[in-house]
């Protein structure tokens, strides 16, 4: 069978996200963008009302809820993609779940809000636990590890045990090494190179490299929306190393690359449409 994967499209309802801040702050623009990403083939739509870019200032819970909940509700009414809320605040997650979200993407891995684990457990939703060293305001100020991969793996293992202890079903948990969250270029590359060690924890692995600054450091592309080639390269390699959820801004193009990569690493594959007459 082709290797299974899910593409998670990013919908930032924020004024200040690093790659598309302000473009989808207007609710109509956010809904239209979400619908467009679903049409491009997003299996999951991930809505965020607070930027986590390096240096970002926290957003009050009520403002974050006000940004995302009405958008989620409108998208839920007419879209079959799974809806995800990118938040570390339980009140925001609660409103998003009420509006139709069935996945909580918490970049603090349930450390940001003492109410979050119980909420996720009680509502029976999926939950993504991500590694971050420090917090967004300061995380890129000289991050240090002895061995980034084993430290991230043991952090995720510990957070998974915490979640299960709080009543979250293990089969609802996804894990994410947190590319760019308190990591240098070398740390990000090492995590991608040894991603199989995160996959070995036994839960689906989410990877978020899309448009991130380490790609710009490697390619010289200063503008985030010019980093698609680097985004594709890292997602394809992550798929080969066992990741199964790909959080991206450019859904259609990355999905197409992943379809080909998945067929290439599988023993069997099926064409999306009938074979063309030419094979070159
Ligand atoms: N990256 C960002 C935000 N949320 N969640 C997970 N699970 N993994 C990630 O790698 C990840 C994430 C940063 O990207 P973006 O949402 O586009 O930017 P901003 O935080 O500035 O809104």
Short mmCIF file of C-alpha atoms and ligand atoms in Angstrom, two decimals:
data_model
loop_
_atom_site.label_atom_id
_atom_site.label_comp_id
_atom_site.label_asym_id
_atom_site.label_seq_id
_atom_site.Cartn_x
_atom_site.Cartn_y
_atom_site.Cartn_z
CA UNK A 1 0.00 0.00 0.00
CA UNK A 2 1.15 3.58 -0.51
CA UNK A 3 2.52 4.98 2.73
CA UNK A 4 -0.27 6.77 4.61
CA UNK A 5 0.17 10.42 5.37
CA UNK A 6 -1.96 13.43 6.23
CA UNK A 7 -1.36 17.01 5.12
CA UNK A 8 -2.19 19.67 7.70
CA UNK A 9 -2.85 23.09 6.14
CA UNK A 10 -1.98 26.17 8.21
CA UNK A 11 -4.62 28.88 8.72
CA UNK A 12 -3.12 31.73 10.73
CA UNK A 13 -5.84 34.10 11.93
CA UNK A 14 -3.20 36.50 13.26
CA UNK A 15 -1.71 39.90 12.48
CA UNK A 16 1.89 38.77 13.04
CA UNK A 17 2.61 35.18 11.92
CA UNK A 18 6.09 34.87 10.47
CA UNK A 19 5.09 33.92 6.92
CA UNK A 20 1.58 35.26 6.36
CA UNK A 21 0.81 37.58 9.29
CA UNK A 22 -2.19 39.81 8.62
CA UNK A 23 -3.31 38.08 5.41
CA UNK A 24 -6.04 36.04 7.09
CA UNK A 25 -6.89 38.09 10.17
CA UNK A 26 -10.13 39.12 8.52
CA UNK A 27 -12.66 36.29 9.16
CA UNK A 28 -13.88 36.18 5.55
CA UNK A 29 -10.29 35.90 4.28
CA UNK A 30 -9.53 33.16 6.82
CA UNK A 31 -12.60 31.13 5.86
CA UNK A 32 -11.83 31.50 2.14
CA UNK A 33 -8.22 30.44 2.74
CA UNK A 34 -9.29 27.38 4.75
CA UNK A 35 -11.75 26.34 2.04
CA UNK A 36 -9.04 26.80 -0.61
CA UNK A 37 -6.55 24.66 1.36
CA UNK A 38 -9.20 21.93 1.75
CA UNK A 39 -9.77 22.04 -2.02
CA UNK A 40 -6.00 21.64 -2.53
CA UNK A 41 -6.18 18.42 -0.51
CA UNK A 42 -5.62 19.32 3.14
CA UNK A 43 -6.69 16.40 5.33
CA UNK A 44 -6.47 18.62 8.42
CA UNK A 45 -6.88 22.40 8.76
CA UNK A 46 -4.91 23.88 11.68
CA UNK A 47 -6.29 27.22 12.92
CA UNK A 48 -4.11 29.50 15.04
CA UNK A 49 -4.96 32.81 16.70
CA UNK A 50 -1.57 33.45 18.31
CA UNK A 51 1.79 33.54 16.55
CA UNK A 52 4.54 31.37 18.04
CA UNK A 53 7.31 32.91 15.92
CA UNK A 54 10.54 33.72 17.76
CA UNK A 55 10.01 36.90 19.80
CA UNK A 56 6.20 36.79 19.58
CA UNK A 57 4.28 38.39 22.44
CA UNK A 58 1.48 36.35 24.08
CA UNK A 59 -2.12 37.07 23.08
CA UNK A 60 -4.86 37.22 25.76
CA UNK A 61 -7.14 34.16 25.70
CA UNK A 62 -10.28 36.12 24.92
CA UNK A 63 -8.69 37.81 21.89
CA UNK A 64 -7.34 34.48 20.63
CA UNK A 65 -10.77 32.84 21.04
CA UNK A 66 -12.47 35.74 19.28
CA UNK A 67 -10.13 35.35 16.28
CA UNK A 68 -10.48 31.61 15.73
CA UNK A 69 -13.83 30.33 17.04
CA UNK A 70 -16.15 32.08 14.53
CA UNK A 71 -13.86 31.09 11.63
CA UNK A 72 -13.80 27.45 12.74
CA UNK A 73 -17.56 27.40 13.09
CA UNK A 74 -18.07 28.67 9.54
CA UNK A 75 -15.51 26.27 8.05
CA UNK A 76 -16.97 23.32 9.99
CA UNK A 77 -20.36 23.93 8.42
CA UNK A 78 -19.14 23.25 4.90
CA UNK A 79 -15.90 21.29 4.93
CA UNK A 80 -14.98 17.65 5.42
CA UNK A 81 -11.33 18.16 6.50
CA UNK A 82 -10.49 17.46 10.13
CA UNK A 83 -10.30 20.73 12.08
CA UNK A 84 -7.42 21.41 14.47
CA UNK A 85 -6.85 24.24 16.92
CA UNK A 86 -3.29 25.47 17.40
CA UNK A 87 -3.43 26.76 20.97
CA UNK A 88 -1.99 26.19 24.42
CA UNK A 89 -5.00 27.71 26.23
CA UNK A 90 -7.84 25.50 27.45
CA UNK A 91 -10.57 28.12 27.02
CA UNK A 92 -9.57 28.63 23.39
CA UNK A 93 -9.42 24.87 22.80
CA UNK A 94 -12.81 24.44 24.44
CA UNK A 95 -14.44 27.03 22.17
CA UNK A 96 -12.74 25.49 19.13
CA UNK A 97 -13.94 22.00 20.05
CA UNK A 98 -17.47 23.37 20.48
CA UNK A 99 -17.12 24.86 16.98
CA UNK A 100 -16.01 21.53 15.45
CA UNK A 101 -12.29 20.96 16.15
CA UNK A 102 -11.30 17.37 16.91
CA UNK A 103 -7.54 17.92 17.29
CA UNK A 104 -5.74 20.16 19.78
CA UNK A 105 -2.27 21.16 18.53
CA UNK A 106 -0.53 22.34 21.70
CA UNK A 107 3.01 23.65 21.12
CA UNK A 108 3.60 23.51 24.89
CA UNK A 109 2.71 19.79 25.04
CA UNK A 110 0.12 20.38 27.81
CA UNK A 111 2.49 22.49 29.94
CA UNK A 112 0.98 25.89 29.11
CA UNK A 113 -2.37 25.55 30.85
CA UNK A 114 -3.12 23.23 33.79
CA UNK A 115 -6.68 22.70 32.48
CA UNK A 116 -5.67 21.52 29.01
CA UNK A 117 -4.93 17.82 29.66
CA UNK A 118 -8.26 17.25 31.42
CA UNK A 119 -10.12 19.01 28.60
CA UNK A 120 -8.47 16.88 25.91
CA UNK A 121 -9.12 13.71 27.94
CA UNK A 122 -12.73 14.55 28.67
CA UNK A 123 -13.63 15.53 25.09
CA UNK A 124 -11.80 12.53 23.60
CA UNK A 125 -10.13 14.66 20.90
CA UNK A 126 -6.75 14.04 19.28
CA UNK A 127 -3.81 15.96 20.67
CA UNK A 128 -0.45 16.93 19.19
CA UNK A 129 2.35 17.20 21.77
CA UNK A 130 5.24 19.34 20.49
CA UNK A 131 8.74 19.89 21.84
CA UNK A 132 9.81 23.47 22.52
CA UNK A 133 12.82 24.65 24.51
CA UNK A 134 11.77 27.70 26.54
CA UNK A 135 8.97 29.90 25.20
CA UNK A 136 8.50 31.80 21.92
CA UNK A 137 9.67 35.17 23.28
CA UNK A 138 13.14 33.84 24.13
CA UNK A 139 13.50 30.36 22.59
CA UNK A 140 15.99 31.30 19.85
CA UNK A 141 18.44 32.98 22.25
CA UNK A 142 21.29 30.46 22.19
CA UNK A 143 19.44 27.11 22.55
CA UNK A 144 21.71 24.35 23.84
CA UNK A 145 21.50 20.54 23.97
CA UNK A 146 23.97 17.73 24.67
CA UNK A 147 22.14 15.54 22.15
CA UNK A 148 19.13 17.26 20.65
CA UNK A 149 17.47 14.10 19.32
CA UNK A 150 17.62 12.03 22.50
CA UNK A 151 16.56 15.05 24.60
CA UNK A 152 13.57 15.76 22.35
CA UNK A 153 12.65 12.04 22.32
CA UNK A 154 12.74 11.73 26.11
CA UNK A 155 10.76 14.97 26.49
CA UNK A 156 8.05 13.64 24.15
CA UNK A 157 8.03 10.29 25.94
CA UNK A 158 7.56 12.05 29.29
CA UNK A 159 4.79 14.31 27.94
CA UNK A 160 3.01 11.30 26.44
CA UNK A 161 3.13 9.55 29.85
CA UNK A 162 1.79 12.74 31.45
CA UNK A 163 -1.08 12.93 28.96
CA UNK A 164 -1.99 9.27 29.38
CA UNK A 165 -1.82 9.73 33.18
CA UNK A 166 -4.31 12.58 32.83
CA UNK A 167 -6.72 10.31 30.95
CA UNK A 168 -5.84 11.05 27.30
CA UNK A 169 -6.05 7.86 25.24
CA UNK A 170 -2.65 6.97 23.83
CA UNK A 171 -4.16 6.33 20.41
CA UNK A 172 -5.26 9.98 20.33
CA UNK A 173 -1.71 11.33 20.68
CA UNK A 174 0.54 12.72 17.92
CA UNK A 175 4.16 13.77 18.54
CA UNK A 176 6.13 16.64 17.00
CA UNK A 177 9.85 17.42 17.45
CA UNK A 178 9.10 21.17 17.12
CA UNK A 179 11.33 22.21 14.24
CA UNK A 180 12.48 25.80 14.88
CA UNK A 181 11.24 25.95 18.47
CA UNK A 182 14.39 26.62 20.50
CA UNK A 183 16.67 25.06 17.87
CA UNK A 184 19.57 26.18 15.71
CA UNK A 185 19.98 25.24 12.07
CA UNK A 186 22.17 22.29 13.14
CA UNK A 187 19.57 21.12 15.69
CA UNK A 188 16.81 21.18 13.05
CA UNK A 189 18.92 19.23 10.56
CA UNK A 190 19.95 16.66 13.18
CA UNK A 191 16.30 16.13 14.16
CA UNK A 192 15.30 15.60 10.54
CA UNK A 193 18.30 13.34 9.89
CA UNK A 194 17.47 11.13 12.91
CA UNK A 195 13.68 11.46 12.79
CA UNK A 196 13.36 7.67 12.98
CA UNK A 197 14.30 7.97 16.68
CA UNK A 198 11.18 10.10 17.25
CA UNK A 199 9.07 7.76 15.10
CA UNK A 200 10.29 4.88 17.32
CA UNK A 201 8.23 6.34 20.20
CA UNK A 202 5.31 4.63 18.49
CA UNK A 203 2.91 7.46 17.72
CA UNK A 204 2.31 9.35 14.44
CA UNK A 205 4.93 12.07 14.01
CA UNK A 206 3.98 15.58 12.85
CA UNK A 207 6.62 17.68 11.12
CA UNK A 208 6.42 21.44 10.65
CA UNK A 209 9.28 22.76 8.52
CA UNK A 210 7.12 24.88 6.24
CA UNK A 211 8.81 28.16 5.20
CA UNK A 212 10.88 28.23 8.40
CA UNK A 213 13.99 30.37 8.74
CA UNK A 214 16.49 27.49 8.75
CA UNK A 215 15.46 26.86 5.12
CA UNK A 216 16.29 30.49 4.40
CA UNK A 217 19.71 30.08 6.03
CA UNK A 218 20.45 27.12 3.76
CA UNK A 219 19.13 28.58 0.51
CA UNK A 220 19.52 32.33 0.91
CA UNK A 221 15.77 32.79 0.50
CA UNK A 222 15.00 35.70 2.81
CA UNK A 223 11.24 35.79 2.16
CA UNK A 224 9.31 32.94 3.83
CA UNK A 225 7.00 32.43 0.85
CA UNK A 226 10.06 31.76 -1.36
CA UNK A 227 11.03 28.69 0.69
CA UNK A 228 8.76 26.15 -1.00
CA UNK A 229 11.61 24.09 -2.48
CA UNK A 230 13.21 23.69 0.96
CA UNK A 231 9.81 22.90 2.45
CA UNK A 232 9.27 20.13 -0.10
CA UNK A 233 12.76 18.67 0.35
CA UNK A 234 12.41 18.44 4.12
CA UNK A 235 8.87 17.03 4.02
CA UNK A 236 9.81 14.36 1.49
CA UNK A 237 12.80 13.30 3.59
CA UNK A 238 10.68 13.31 6.73
CA UNK A 239 8.16 11.04 5.05
CA UNK A 240 10.95 8.65 4.08
CA UNK A 241 12.06 8.60 7.74
CA UNK A 242 8.54 7.75 8.94
CA UNK A 243 6.72 11.03 9.67
CA UNK A 244 3.05 10.88 8.78
CA UNK A 245 1.54 14.36 9.31
CA UNK A 246 2.95 17.34 7.39
CA UNK A 247 2.05 20.83 8.60
CA UNK A 248 2.42 23.18 5.63
CA UNK A 249 1.27 26.48 4.14
CA UNK A 250 1.49 25.33 0.49
CA UNK A 251 -0.85 22.35 0.65
CA UNK A 252 -1.37 21.41 -3.01
CA UNK A 253 2.27 21.42 -4.08
CA UNK A 254 3.59 19.66 -0.99
CA UNK A 255 0.82 17.05 -1.17
CA UNK A 256 1.78 16.30 -4.77
CA UNK A 257 5.43 15.83 -3.82
CA UNK A 258 4.43 13.57 -0.93
CA UNK A 259 2.18 11.42 -3.15
CA UNK A 260 5.17 10.72 -5.39
CA UNK A 261 7.55 10.22 -2.44
CA UNK A 262 5.09 7.84 -0.74
CA UNK A 263 4.73 5.78 -3.90
CA UNK A 264 8.51 5.68 -4.28
CA UNK A 265 9.17 4.33 -0.80
CA UNK A 266 6.30 1.82 -0.93
CA UNK A 267 6.32 -1.62 -2.46
CA UNK A 268 2.92 -1.04 -4.05
CA UNK A 269 1.23 2.12 -5.21
CA UNK A 270 -1.89 3.23 -7.04
CA UNK A 271 -2.11 6.04 -9.58
CA UNK A 272 -4.37 8.99 -8.77
CA UNK A 273 -5.69 8.99 -12.36
CA UNK A 274 -5.31 6.64 -15.33
CA UNK A 275 -1.78 6.25 -16.70
CA UNK A 276 -0.69 8.81 -19.28
CA UNK A 277 0.32 7.36 -22.63
CA UNK A 278 3.88 8.69 -22.30
CA UNK A 279 5.99 7.51 -19.42
CA UNK A 280 8.67 10.18 -19.58
N1 LIG B 1 4.96 25.58 13.81
C1 LIG B 1 4.32 26.75 13.94
C2 LIG B 1 3.11 26.82 14.65
N2 LIG B 1 2.54 25.71 15.17
N3 LIG B 1 2.59 23.38 15.52
C3 LIG B 1 3.19 22.19 15.38
N4 LIG B 1 2.62 21.08 15.88
N5 LIG B 1 4.41 22.08 14.74
C4 LIG B 1 5.04 23.17 14.20
O1 LIG B 1 6.14 23.00 13.65
C5 LIG B 1 4.42 24.44 14.33
C6 LIG B 1 3.15 24.51 15.02
C7 LIG B 1 4.90 27.99 13.32
O2 LIG B 1 4.35 28.20 12.03
P1 LIG B 1 3.18 29.24 11.70
O3 LIG B 1 1.91 28.82 12.39
O4 LIG B 1 3.04 29.44 10.24
O5 LIG B 1 3.71 30.62 12.28
P2 LIG B 1 3.27 31.49 13.52
O6 LIG B 1 3.51 30.68 14.75
O7 LIG B 1 4.15 32.70 13.41
O8 LIG B 1 1.80 31.79 13.37
#
